Coordinates of C-alpha atoms and ligand atoms in Angstrom, one line a residue:
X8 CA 0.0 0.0 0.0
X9 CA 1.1 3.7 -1.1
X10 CA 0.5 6.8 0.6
X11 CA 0.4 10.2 -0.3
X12 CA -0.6 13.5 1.1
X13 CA -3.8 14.9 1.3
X14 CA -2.3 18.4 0.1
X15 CA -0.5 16.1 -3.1
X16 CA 3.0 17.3 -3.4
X17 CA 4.6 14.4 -1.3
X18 CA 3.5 11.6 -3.1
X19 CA 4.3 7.5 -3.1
X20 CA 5.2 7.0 0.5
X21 CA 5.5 3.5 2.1
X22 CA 4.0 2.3 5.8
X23 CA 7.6 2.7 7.7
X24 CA 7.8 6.4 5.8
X25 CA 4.7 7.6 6.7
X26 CA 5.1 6.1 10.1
X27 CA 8.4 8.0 10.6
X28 CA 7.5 10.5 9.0
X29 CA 4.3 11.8 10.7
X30 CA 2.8 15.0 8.6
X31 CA 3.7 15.0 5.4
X32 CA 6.4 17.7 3.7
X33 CA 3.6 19.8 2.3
X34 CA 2.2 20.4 5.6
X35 CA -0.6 17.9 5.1
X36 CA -1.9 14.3 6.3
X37 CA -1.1 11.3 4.5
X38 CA -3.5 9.1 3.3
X39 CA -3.9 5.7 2.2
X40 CA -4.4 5.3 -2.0
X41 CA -7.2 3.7 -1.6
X42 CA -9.3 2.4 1.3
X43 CA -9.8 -1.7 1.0
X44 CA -13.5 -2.9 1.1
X45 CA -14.4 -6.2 2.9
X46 CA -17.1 -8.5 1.5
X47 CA -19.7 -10.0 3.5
X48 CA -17.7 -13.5 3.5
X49 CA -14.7 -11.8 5.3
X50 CA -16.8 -9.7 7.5
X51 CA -18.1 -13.3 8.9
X52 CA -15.1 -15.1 8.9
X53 CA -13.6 -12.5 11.3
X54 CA -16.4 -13.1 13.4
X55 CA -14.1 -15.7 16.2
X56 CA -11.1 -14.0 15.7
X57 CA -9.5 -13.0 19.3
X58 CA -9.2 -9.3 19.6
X59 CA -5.1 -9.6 18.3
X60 CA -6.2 -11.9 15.7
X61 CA -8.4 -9.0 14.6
X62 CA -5.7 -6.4 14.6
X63 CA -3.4 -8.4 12.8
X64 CA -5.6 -9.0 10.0
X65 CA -6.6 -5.2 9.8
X66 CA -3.0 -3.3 10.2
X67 CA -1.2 -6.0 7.4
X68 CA -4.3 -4.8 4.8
X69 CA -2.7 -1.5 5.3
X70 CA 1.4 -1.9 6.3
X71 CA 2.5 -3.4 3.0
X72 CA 5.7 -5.3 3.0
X73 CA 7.0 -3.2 6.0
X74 CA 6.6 -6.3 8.4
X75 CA 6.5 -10.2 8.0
X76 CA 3.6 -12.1 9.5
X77 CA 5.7 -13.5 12.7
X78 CA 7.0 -9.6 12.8
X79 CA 3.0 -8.0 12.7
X80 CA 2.1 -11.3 15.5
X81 CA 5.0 -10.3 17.7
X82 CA 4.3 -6.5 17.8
X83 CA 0.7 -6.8 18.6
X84 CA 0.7 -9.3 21.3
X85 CA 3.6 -7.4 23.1
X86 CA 1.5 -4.4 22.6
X87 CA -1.8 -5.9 24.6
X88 CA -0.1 -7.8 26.8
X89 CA -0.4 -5.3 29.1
X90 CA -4.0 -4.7 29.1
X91 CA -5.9 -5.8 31.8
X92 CA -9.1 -7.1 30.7
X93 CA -8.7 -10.1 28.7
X94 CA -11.3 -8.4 25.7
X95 CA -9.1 -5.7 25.5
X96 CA -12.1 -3.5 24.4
X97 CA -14.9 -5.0 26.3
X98 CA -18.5 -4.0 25.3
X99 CA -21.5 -3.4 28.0
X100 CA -25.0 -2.5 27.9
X101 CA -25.8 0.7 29.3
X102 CA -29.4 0.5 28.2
X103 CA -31.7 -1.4 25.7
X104 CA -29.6 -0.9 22.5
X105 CA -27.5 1.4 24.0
X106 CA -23.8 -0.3 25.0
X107 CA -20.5 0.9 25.8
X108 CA -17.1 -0.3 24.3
X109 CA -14.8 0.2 27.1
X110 CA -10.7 1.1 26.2
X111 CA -9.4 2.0 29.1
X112 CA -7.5 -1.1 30.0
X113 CA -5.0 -0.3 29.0
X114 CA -1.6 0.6 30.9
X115 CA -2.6 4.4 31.1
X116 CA -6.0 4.2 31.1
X117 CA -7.5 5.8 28.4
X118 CA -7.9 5.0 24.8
X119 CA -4.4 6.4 23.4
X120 CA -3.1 3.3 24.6
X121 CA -4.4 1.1 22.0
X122 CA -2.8 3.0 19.1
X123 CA 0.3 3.9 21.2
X124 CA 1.8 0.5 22.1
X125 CA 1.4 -0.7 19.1
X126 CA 3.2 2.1 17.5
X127 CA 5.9 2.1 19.6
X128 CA 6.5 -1.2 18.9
X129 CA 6.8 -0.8 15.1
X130 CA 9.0 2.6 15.7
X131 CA 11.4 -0.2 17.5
X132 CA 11.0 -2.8 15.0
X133 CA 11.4 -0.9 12.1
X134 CA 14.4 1.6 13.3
X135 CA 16.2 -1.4 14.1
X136 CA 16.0 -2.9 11.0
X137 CA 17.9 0.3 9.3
X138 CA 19.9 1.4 12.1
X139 CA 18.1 4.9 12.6
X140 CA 17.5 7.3 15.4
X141 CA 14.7 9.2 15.6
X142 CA 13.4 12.7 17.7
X143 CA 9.6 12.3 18.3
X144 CA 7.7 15.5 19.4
X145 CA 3.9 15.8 20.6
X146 CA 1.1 17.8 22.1
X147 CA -0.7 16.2 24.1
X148 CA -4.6 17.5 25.4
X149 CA -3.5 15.1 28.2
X150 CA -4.0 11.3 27.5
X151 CA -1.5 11.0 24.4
X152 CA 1.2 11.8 26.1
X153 CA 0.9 9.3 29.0
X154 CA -0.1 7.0 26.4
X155 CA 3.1 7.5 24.5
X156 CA 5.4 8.0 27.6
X157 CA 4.7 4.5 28.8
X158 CA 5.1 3.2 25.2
X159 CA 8.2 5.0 24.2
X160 CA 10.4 5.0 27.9
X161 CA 12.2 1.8 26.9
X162 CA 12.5 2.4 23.5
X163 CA 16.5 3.3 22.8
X164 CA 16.7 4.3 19.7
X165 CA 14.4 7.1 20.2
X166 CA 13.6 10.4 22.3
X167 CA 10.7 11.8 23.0
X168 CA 9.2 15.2 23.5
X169 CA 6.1 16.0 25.4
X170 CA 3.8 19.2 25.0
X171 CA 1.0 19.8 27.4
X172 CA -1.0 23.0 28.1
X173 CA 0.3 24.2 31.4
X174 CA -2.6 23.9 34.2
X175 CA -5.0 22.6 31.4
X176 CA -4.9 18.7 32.1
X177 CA -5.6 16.8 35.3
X178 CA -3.4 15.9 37.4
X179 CA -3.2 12.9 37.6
X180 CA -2.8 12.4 33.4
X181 CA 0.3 15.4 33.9
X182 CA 2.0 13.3 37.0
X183 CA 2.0 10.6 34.3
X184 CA 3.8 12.2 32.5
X185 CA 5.7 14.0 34.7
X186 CA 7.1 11.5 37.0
X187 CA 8.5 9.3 34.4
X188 CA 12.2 8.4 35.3
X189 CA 13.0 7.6 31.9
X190 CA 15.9 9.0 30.5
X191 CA 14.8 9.8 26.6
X192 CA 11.8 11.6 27.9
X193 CA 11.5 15.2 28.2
X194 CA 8.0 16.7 28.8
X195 CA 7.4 20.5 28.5
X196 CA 4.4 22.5 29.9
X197 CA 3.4 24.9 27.4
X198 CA 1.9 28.3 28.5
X199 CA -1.1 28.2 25.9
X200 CA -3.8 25.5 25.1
X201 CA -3.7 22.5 23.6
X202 CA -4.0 24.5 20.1
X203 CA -0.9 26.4 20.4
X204 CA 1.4 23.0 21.4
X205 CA -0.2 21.4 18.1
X206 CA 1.0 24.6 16.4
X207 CA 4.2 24.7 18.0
X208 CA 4.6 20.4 16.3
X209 CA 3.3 21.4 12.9
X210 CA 6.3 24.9 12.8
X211 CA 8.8 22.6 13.9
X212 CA 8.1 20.0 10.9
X213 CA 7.4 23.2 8.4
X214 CA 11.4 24.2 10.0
X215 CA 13.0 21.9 7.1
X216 CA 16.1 22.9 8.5
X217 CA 15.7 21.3 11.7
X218 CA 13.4 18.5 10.9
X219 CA 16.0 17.1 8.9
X220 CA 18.9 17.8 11.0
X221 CA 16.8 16.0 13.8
X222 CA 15.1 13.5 11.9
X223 CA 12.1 15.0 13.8
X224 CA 8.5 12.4 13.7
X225 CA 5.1 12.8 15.6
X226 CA 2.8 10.5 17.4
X227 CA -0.4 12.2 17.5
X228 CA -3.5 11.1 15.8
X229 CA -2.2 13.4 12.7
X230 CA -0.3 10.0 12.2
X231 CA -1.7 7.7 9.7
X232 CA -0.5 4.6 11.9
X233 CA -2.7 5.9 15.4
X234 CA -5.7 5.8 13.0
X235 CA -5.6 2.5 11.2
X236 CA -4.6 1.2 14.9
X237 CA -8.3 2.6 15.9
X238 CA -10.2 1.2 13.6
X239 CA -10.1 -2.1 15.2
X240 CA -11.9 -1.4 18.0
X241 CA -14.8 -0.3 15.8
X242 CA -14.5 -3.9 14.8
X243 CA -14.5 -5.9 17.8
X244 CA -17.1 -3.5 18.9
X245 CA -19.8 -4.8 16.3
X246 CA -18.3 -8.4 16.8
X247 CA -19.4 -8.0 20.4
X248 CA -23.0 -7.7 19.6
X249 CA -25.3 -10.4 19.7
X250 CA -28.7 -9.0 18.8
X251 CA -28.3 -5.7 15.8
X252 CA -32.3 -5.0 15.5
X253 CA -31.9 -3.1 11.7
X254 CA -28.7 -4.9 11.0
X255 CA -26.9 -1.0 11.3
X256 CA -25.2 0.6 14.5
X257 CA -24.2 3.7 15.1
X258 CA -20.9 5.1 17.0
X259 CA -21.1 8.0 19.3
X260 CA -17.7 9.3 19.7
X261 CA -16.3 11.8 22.6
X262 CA -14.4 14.1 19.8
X263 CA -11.7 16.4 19.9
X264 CA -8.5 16.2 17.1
X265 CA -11.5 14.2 15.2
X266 CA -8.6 10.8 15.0
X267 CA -11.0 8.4 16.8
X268 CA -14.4 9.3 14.7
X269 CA -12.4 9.4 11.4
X270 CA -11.3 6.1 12.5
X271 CA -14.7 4.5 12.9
X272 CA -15.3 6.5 9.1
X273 CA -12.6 4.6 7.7
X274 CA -14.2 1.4 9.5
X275 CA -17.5 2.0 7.6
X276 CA -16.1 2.7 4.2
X277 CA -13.9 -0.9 4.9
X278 CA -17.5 -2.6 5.3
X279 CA -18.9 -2.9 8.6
X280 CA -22.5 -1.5 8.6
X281 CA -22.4 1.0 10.6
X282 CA -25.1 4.2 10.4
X283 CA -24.0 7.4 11.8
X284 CA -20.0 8.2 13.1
X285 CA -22.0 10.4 15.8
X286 CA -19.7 13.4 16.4
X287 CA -19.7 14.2 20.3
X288 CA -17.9 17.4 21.9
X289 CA -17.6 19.4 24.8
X290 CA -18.2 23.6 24.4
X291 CA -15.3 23.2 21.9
X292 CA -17.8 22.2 19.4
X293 CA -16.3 23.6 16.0
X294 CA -17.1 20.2 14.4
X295 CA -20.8 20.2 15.9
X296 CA -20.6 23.7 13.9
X297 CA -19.2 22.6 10.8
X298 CA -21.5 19.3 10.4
X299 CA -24.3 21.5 11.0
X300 CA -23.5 24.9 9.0
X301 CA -20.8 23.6 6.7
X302 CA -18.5 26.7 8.5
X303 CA -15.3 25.5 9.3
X304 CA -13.8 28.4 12.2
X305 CA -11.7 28.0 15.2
X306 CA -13.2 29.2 18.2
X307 CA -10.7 30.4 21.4
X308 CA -10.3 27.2 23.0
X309 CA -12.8 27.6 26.3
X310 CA -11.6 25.4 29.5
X311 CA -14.0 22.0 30.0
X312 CA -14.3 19.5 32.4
X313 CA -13.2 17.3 29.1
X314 CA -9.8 18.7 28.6
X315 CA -8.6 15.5 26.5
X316 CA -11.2 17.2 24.0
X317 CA -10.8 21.1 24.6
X318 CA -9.1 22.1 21.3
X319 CA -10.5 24.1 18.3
X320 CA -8.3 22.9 15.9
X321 CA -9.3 19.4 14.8
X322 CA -6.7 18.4 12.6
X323 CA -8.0 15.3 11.1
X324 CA -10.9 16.8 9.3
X325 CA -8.3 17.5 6.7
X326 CA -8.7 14.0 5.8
X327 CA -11.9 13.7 5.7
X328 CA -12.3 16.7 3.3
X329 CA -9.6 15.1 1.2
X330 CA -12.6 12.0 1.0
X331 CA -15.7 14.2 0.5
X332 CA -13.7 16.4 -2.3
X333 CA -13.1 13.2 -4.4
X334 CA -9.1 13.2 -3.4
X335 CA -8.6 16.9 -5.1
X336 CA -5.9 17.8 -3.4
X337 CA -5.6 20.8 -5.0
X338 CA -8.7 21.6 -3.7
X339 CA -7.9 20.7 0.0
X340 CA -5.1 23.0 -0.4
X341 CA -7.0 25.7 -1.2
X342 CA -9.2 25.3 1.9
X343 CA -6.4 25.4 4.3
X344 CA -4.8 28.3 2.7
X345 CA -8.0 30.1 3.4
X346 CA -8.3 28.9 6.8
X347 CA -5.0 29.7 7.8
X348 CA -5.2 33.4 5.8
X349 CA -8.7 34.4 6.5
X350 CA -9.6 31.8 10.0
X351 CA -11.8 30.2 8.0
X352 CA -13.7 28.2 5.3
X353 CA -17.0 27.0 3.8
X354 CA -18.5 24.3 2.8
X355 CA -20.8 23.8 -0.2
X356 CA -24.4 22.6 0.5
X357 CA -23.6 19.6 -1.7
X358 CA -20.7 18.1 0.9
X359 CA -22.3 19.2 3.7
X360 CA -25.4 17.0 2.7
X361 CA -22.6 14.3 1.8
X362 CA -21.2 14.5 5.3
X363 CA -24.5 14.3 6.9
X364 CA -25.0 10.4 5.3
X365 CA -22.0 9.0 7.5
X366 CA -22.2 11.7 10.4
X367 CA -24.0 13.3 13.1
X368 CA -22.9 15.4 15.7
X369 CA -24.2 17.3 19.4
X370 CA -22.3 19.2 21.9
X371 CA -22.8 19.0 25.4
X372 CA -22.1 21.4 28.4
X373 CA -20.5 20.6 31.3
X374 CA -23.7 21.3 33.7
X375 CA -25.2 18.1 31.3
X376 CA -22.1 16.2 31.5
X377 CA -22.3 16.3 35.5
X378 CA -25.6 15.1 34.9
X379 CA -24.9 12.2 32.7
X380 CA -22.5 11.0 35.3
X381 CA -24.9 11.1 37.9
X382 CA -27.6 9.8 35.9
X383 CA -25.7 6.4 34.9
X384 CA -24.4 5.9 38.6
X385 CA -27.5 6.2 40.1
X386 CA -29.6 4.3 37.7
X387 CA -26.4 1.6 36.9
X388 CA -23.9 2.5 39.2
X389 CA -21.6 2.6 35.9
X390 CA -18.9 5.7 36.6
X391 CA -18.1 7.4 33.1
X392 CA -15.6 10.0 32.7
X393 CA -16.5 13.4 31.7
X394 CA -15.4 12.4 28.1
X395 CA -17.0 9.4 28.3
X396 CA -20.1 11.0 29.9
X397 CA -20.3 13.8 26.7
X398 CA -20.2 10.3 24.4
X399 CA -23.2 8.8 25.7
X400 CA -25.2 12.1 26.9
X401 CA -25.5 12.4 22.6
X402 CA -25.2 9.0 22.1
X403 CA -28.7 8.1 24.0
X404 CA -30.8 11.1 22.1
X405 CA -29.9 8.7 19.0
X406 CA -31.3 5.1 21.2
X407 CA -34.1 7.2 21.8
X408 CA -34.8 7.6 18.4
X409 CA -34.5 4.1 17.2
X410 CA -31.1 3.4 16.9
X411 CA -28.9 0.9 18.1
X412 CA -25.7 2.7 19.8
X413 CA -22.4 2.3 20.7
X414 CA -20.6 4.9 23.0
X415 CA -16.9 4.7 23.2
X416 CA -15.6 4.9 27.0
X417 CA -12.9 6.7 26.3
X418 CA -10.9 7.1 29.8
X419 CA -11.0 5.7 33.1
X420 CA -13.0 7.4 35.6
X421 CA -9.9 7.9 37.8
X422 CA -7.9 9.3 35.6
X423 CA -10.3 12.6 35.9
X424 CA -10.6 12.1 40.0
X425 CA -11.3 15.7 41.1
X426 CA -14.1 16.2 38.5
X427 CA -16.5 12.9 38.9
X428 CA -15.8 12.7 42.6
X429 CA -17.3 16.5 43.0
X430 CA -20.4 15.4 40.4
X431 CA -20.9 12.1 42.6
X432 CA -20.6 14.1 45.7
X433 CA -18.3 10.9 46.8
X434 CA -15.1 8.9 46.5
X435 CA -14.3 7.1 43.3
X436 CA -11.8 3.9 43.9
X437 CA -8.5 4.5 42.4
X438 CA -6.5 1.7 40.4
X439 CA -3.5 0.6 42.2
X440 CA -1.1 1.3 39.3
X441 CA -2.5 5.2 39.4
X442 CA -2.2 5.1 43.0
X443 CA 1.5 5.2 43.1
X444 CA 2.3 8.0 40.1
X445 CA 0.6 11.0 42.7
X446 CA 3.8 9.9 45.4
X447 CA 6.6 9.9 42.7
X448 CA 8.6 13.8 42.2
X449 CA 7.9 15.5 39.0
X450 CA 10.4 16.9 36.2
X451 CA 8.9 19.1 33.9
X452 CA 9.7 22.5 32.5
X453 CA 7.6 25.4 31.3
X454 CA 7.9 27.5 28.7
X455 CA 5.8 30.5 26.4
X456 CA 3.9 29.2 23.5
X457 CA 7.5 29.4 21.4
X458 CA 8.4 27.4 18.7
X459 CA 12.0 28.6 18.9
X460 CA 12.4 27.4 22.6
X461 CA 11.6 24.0 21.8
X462 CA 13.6 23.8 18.9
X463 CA 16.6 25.0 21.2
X464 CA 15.7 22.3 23.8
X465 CA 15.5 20.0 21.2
X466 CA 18.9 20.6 19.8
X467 CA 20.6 20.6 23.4
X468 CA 19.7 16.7 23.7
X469 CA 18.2 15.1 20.3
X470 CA 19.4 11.8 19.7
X471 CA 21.8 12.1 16.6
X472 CA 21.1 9.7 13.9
X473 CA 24.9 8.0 13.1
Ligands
LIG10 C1 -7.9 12.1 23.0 C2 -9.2 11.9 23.7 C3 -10.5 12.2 23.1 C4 -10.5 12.8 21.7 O1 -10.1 12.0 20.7 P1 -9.7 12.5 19.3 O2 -9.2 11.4 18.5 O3 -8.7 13.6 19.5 O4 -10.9 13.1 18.7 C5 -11.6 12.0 23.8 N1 -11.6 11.5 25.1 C6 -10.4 11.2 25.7 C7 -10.4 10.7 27.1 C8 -9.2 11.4 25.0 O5 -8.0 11.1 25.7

C-alpha cells in the first residue's frame, strides 16, 4: 500500500515512511491510496477471531511489505499484553440498545493506549531494521502523552518530546507524565492551550532545517499509523453484539483532534455497517458547527471539564475533506490556505449534505455532563468519565430515536478524579497502578507558547542519527 498527502505534493510513501514520518512535507496528512472494502464473506469469517487476531488482519491490509507475518504477530501481542481485561475492548449495555465499548484497559488508562503500544513497537521494529534514530515531538490534550510516555520509555533508539498545556490537564494524566524516570523523555508545559502545542509540532516540521537535522517524527492522531490502529476497535465492537435489531449501528464518539471518529469513518467505508460516526464534543464544538453549517472556524479554546477534547483545531478533518472532495488535493489545499489566511472556510451545501450520510454530531455542556455521570451511577452505578459521559449524553438522544448505539468509553473514571468525585458528591476507587504516580517527584519544564524554545531544547539533547 502507497501513501500520499492529502495536500498532493509528497507523493508515493511507504508504511515505515509515513510512520516515521508523521505530517507529510507539504504540511498535510497522509492518506492511504485507496481504502480496502471487505465482503460479506470476510466480515463473517472475522467473526471468532480474538481481539489480536483481529488487529493483525486489519493493520497487514494497510502496512504493506514493511513487516513479515511472525514480525506483525510479535508487535501486537507485546502491545496488549499489558492490558488488563482479557477483551481488551470489552463491550456493555448501558441500556436497551445502548452499549458501551470500554478502552481503558490499557496501561494508562485511556484509549491512546491502543494505538500507542502498538506504535511504539513498530518505531522499535522498524528503526532497528535500518539502524536509525529518531526525535519524536507531541502535544498532548492530556491522555496521548501518557499514552506515548509509557510506550516509548524503553525504547533506545528514540527520544521523545512531550507538550502539554500548562494547568489545562488533570493531574493525575500530567504526573503521568511527569514522573517518568525515563531518561529519553522530556516533557514541556506549554503556557497556551492544547492549540498552540499542536502549532508549535506542525512549525517545527514546516522548519526543514531542523526536521531534517533531527530527523524530527510525531505521534499524534495526525499520524496515519494511530488511525488505522483505531479502527479495530470499531470492529471488535460490532463483533461483540449479539442482537443488531436493523442490522446498522451507530458510533457515538467523545471528539476532539477528530482521530477516533475518522477512525470509525474509515471502518464504515472498509465494510462494517455502521449508520452514523455520531460526532460528540464538549463547548469546543467547531465540528458540531461545521456538520451542522458547513463553516469550518476556530473558536478560542474555552476550559471544560473534558480537557482530552478542549481544542479548536481538529486536525484530522483534513482527511476527511480530502474524502468528500473526491481526493482533489488541490482543492484541499486551497481550503487550508483560506483557513489559515482568512480563519476560516466554507463548505458547499452539496458536501455538507454528503457528510450528513456517515455523520452526526451534538455538543454538550459541562452542567449536562455532570448530569450524565450522575444519571448512569445512580440508575447503573456505571462511573463514566467526563469524556465518556459527553459520548453517551449524545449518544442516547440517538437510542431514543431508534437506533442501536455504541458509546466509546474513552478514559478511566480515575484518571479525571477531582471532576467525577465532586459530580458524585463521593469517592471514586482509584486503580492501584495510578495510585502510586501522585507519590513519585515530578520533572517538567515550562515555557511560552514558542516554537523557537523547543527547537533549542531539542537541539541541546536530540538523539543524533549516526
Ligand atoms: C484524545 C481523547 C479524546 C478525543 O479523541 P480525538 O481522537 O482527539 O478526537 C476523547 N476523550 C479522551 C479521554 C481522550 O483522551
Amino acid at each position: 500500500m502507497l501513501y500520499y498527502s492529502t495536500r498532493g505534493l509528497d507523493v508515493s510513501k511507504n508504511f515505515s515512511e509515513v510512520l516515521h514520518s508523521g505530517l507529510a512535507g507539504d504540511g498535510g496528512l497522509f492518506v492511504p491510496k485507496f481504502i480496502p472494502k471487505l465482503d460479506i464473506e470476510v466480515l463473517n469469517k472475522w467473526r471468532d477471531l480474538s481481539y489480536e487476531e483481529l488487529a493483525i488482519e486489519i493493520i497487514s491490509l494497510f502496512s504493506g511489505d514493511c513487516f513479515s507475518k511472525s514480525e506483525l504477530t510479535e508487535i501486537v501481542h507485546d502491545s496488549y499484553s499489558g492490558f488488563q481485561h482479557e477483551l481488551k475492548s470489552p463491550l456493555i449495555e448501558l441500556g436497551n440498545n445502548h452499549y458501551f465499548l470500554e478502552l481503558f484497559h490499557g496501561p494508562t488508562f485511556a484509549f491512546k493506549d491502543f494505538a500507542m503500544q502498538v506504535i511504539a513497537k513498530m518505531f522499535a521494529k522498524t528503526l532497528q531494521k535500518k539502524s536509525l534514530k529518531i526525535n519524536i515531538v507531541t502535544a498532548t490534550s492530556g491522555d496521548t502523552g501518557s499514552a506515548a510516555v509509557e510506550a516509548f520509555k524503553d525504547v533506545s533508539n528514540v527520544n521523545l518530546y512531550v507538550l502539554y498545556p500548562h494547568e489545562r490537564i488533570s493531574k493525575i494524566q500530567r504526573m503521568q507524565m511527569t514522573t517518568s524516570n525515563a531518561k529519553n523523555v522530556k516533557v514541556f508545559a506549554v503556557q497556551g492551550t492544547f492549540d498552540d502545542c499542536q502549532s508549535i509540532v506542525k512549525k517545527l516540521f514546516a522548519d526543514k532545517a531542523l526536521a531534517s537535522e533531527v530527523n524530527l517524527s510525531g505521534v499524534n492522531s495526525i499520524n496515519w499509523a494511530r488511525i488505522l490502529v483505531q479502527i479495530i476497535y470499531y470492529f471488535s465492537a460490532f463483533y461483540q453484539i449479539k442482537d443488531l435489531p436493523n442490522g446498522k449501528l451507530s458510533f457515538s464518539v467523545p471528539t476532539g483532534n477528530f482521530g477516533d471518529a475518522y477512525a470509525g469513518y474509515l471502518a464504515k467505508k472498509m465494510g462494517l455497517p455502521i449508520d452514523k460516526i455520531i460526532v460528540a464534543t464538549n463547548k469546543n464544538d467547531i465540528l458540531d458547527r461545521v456538520f451542522k453549517t458547513g463553516v469550518y472556524r476556530s473558536n478560542s479554546v474555552s476550559k471544560t471539564l473534558s480537557p482530552s477534547m478542549d481544542i479548536q483545531v481538529a486536525s484530522n478533518f483534513e482527511r476527511l475533506l480530502f474524502d468528500l472532495l473526491n481526493n482533489d488535493t488541490k482543492e484541499v489545499g486551497k481550503l487550508m490556505k483560506h483557513l489559515s489566511s482568512k480563519g476560516h472556510f466554507d463548505l458547499e451545501k452539496r458536501i455538507l449534505s454528503s457528510i450528513s450520510r456517515d455523520f452526526d454530531s451534538g455538543a454538550v455542556t459541562d452542567k449536562d455532563t455532570i448530569a450524565t455521570i450522575n444519571h448512569f451511577f445512580n440508575e447503573r452505578e456505571i462511573i463514566l468519565c467526563p469524556h465518556s459521559a459527553i459520548g453517551v449524553n449524545v449518544g442516547k438522544k440517538f437510542v431514543d430515536v431508534g437506533e442501536t448505539v455504541v458509546s466509546l468509553g474513552t478514559a478511566h473514571p480515575a484518571k479525571f478524579k477531582e471532576t467525577v468525585e465532586s459530580a458524585l458528591d463521593m469517592r471514586i476507587q482509584i486503580p492501584t497502578a495510578l495510585k502510586g504516580v501522585v507519590e513519585k517527584k515530578e520533572r517538567v519544564k515550562v515555557i511560552p507558547p514558542s516554537k523557537e524554545q523547543l527547537a533549542d531544547e531539542i537541539r541541546k539533547s536530540y538523539l543524533r542519527a549516526y
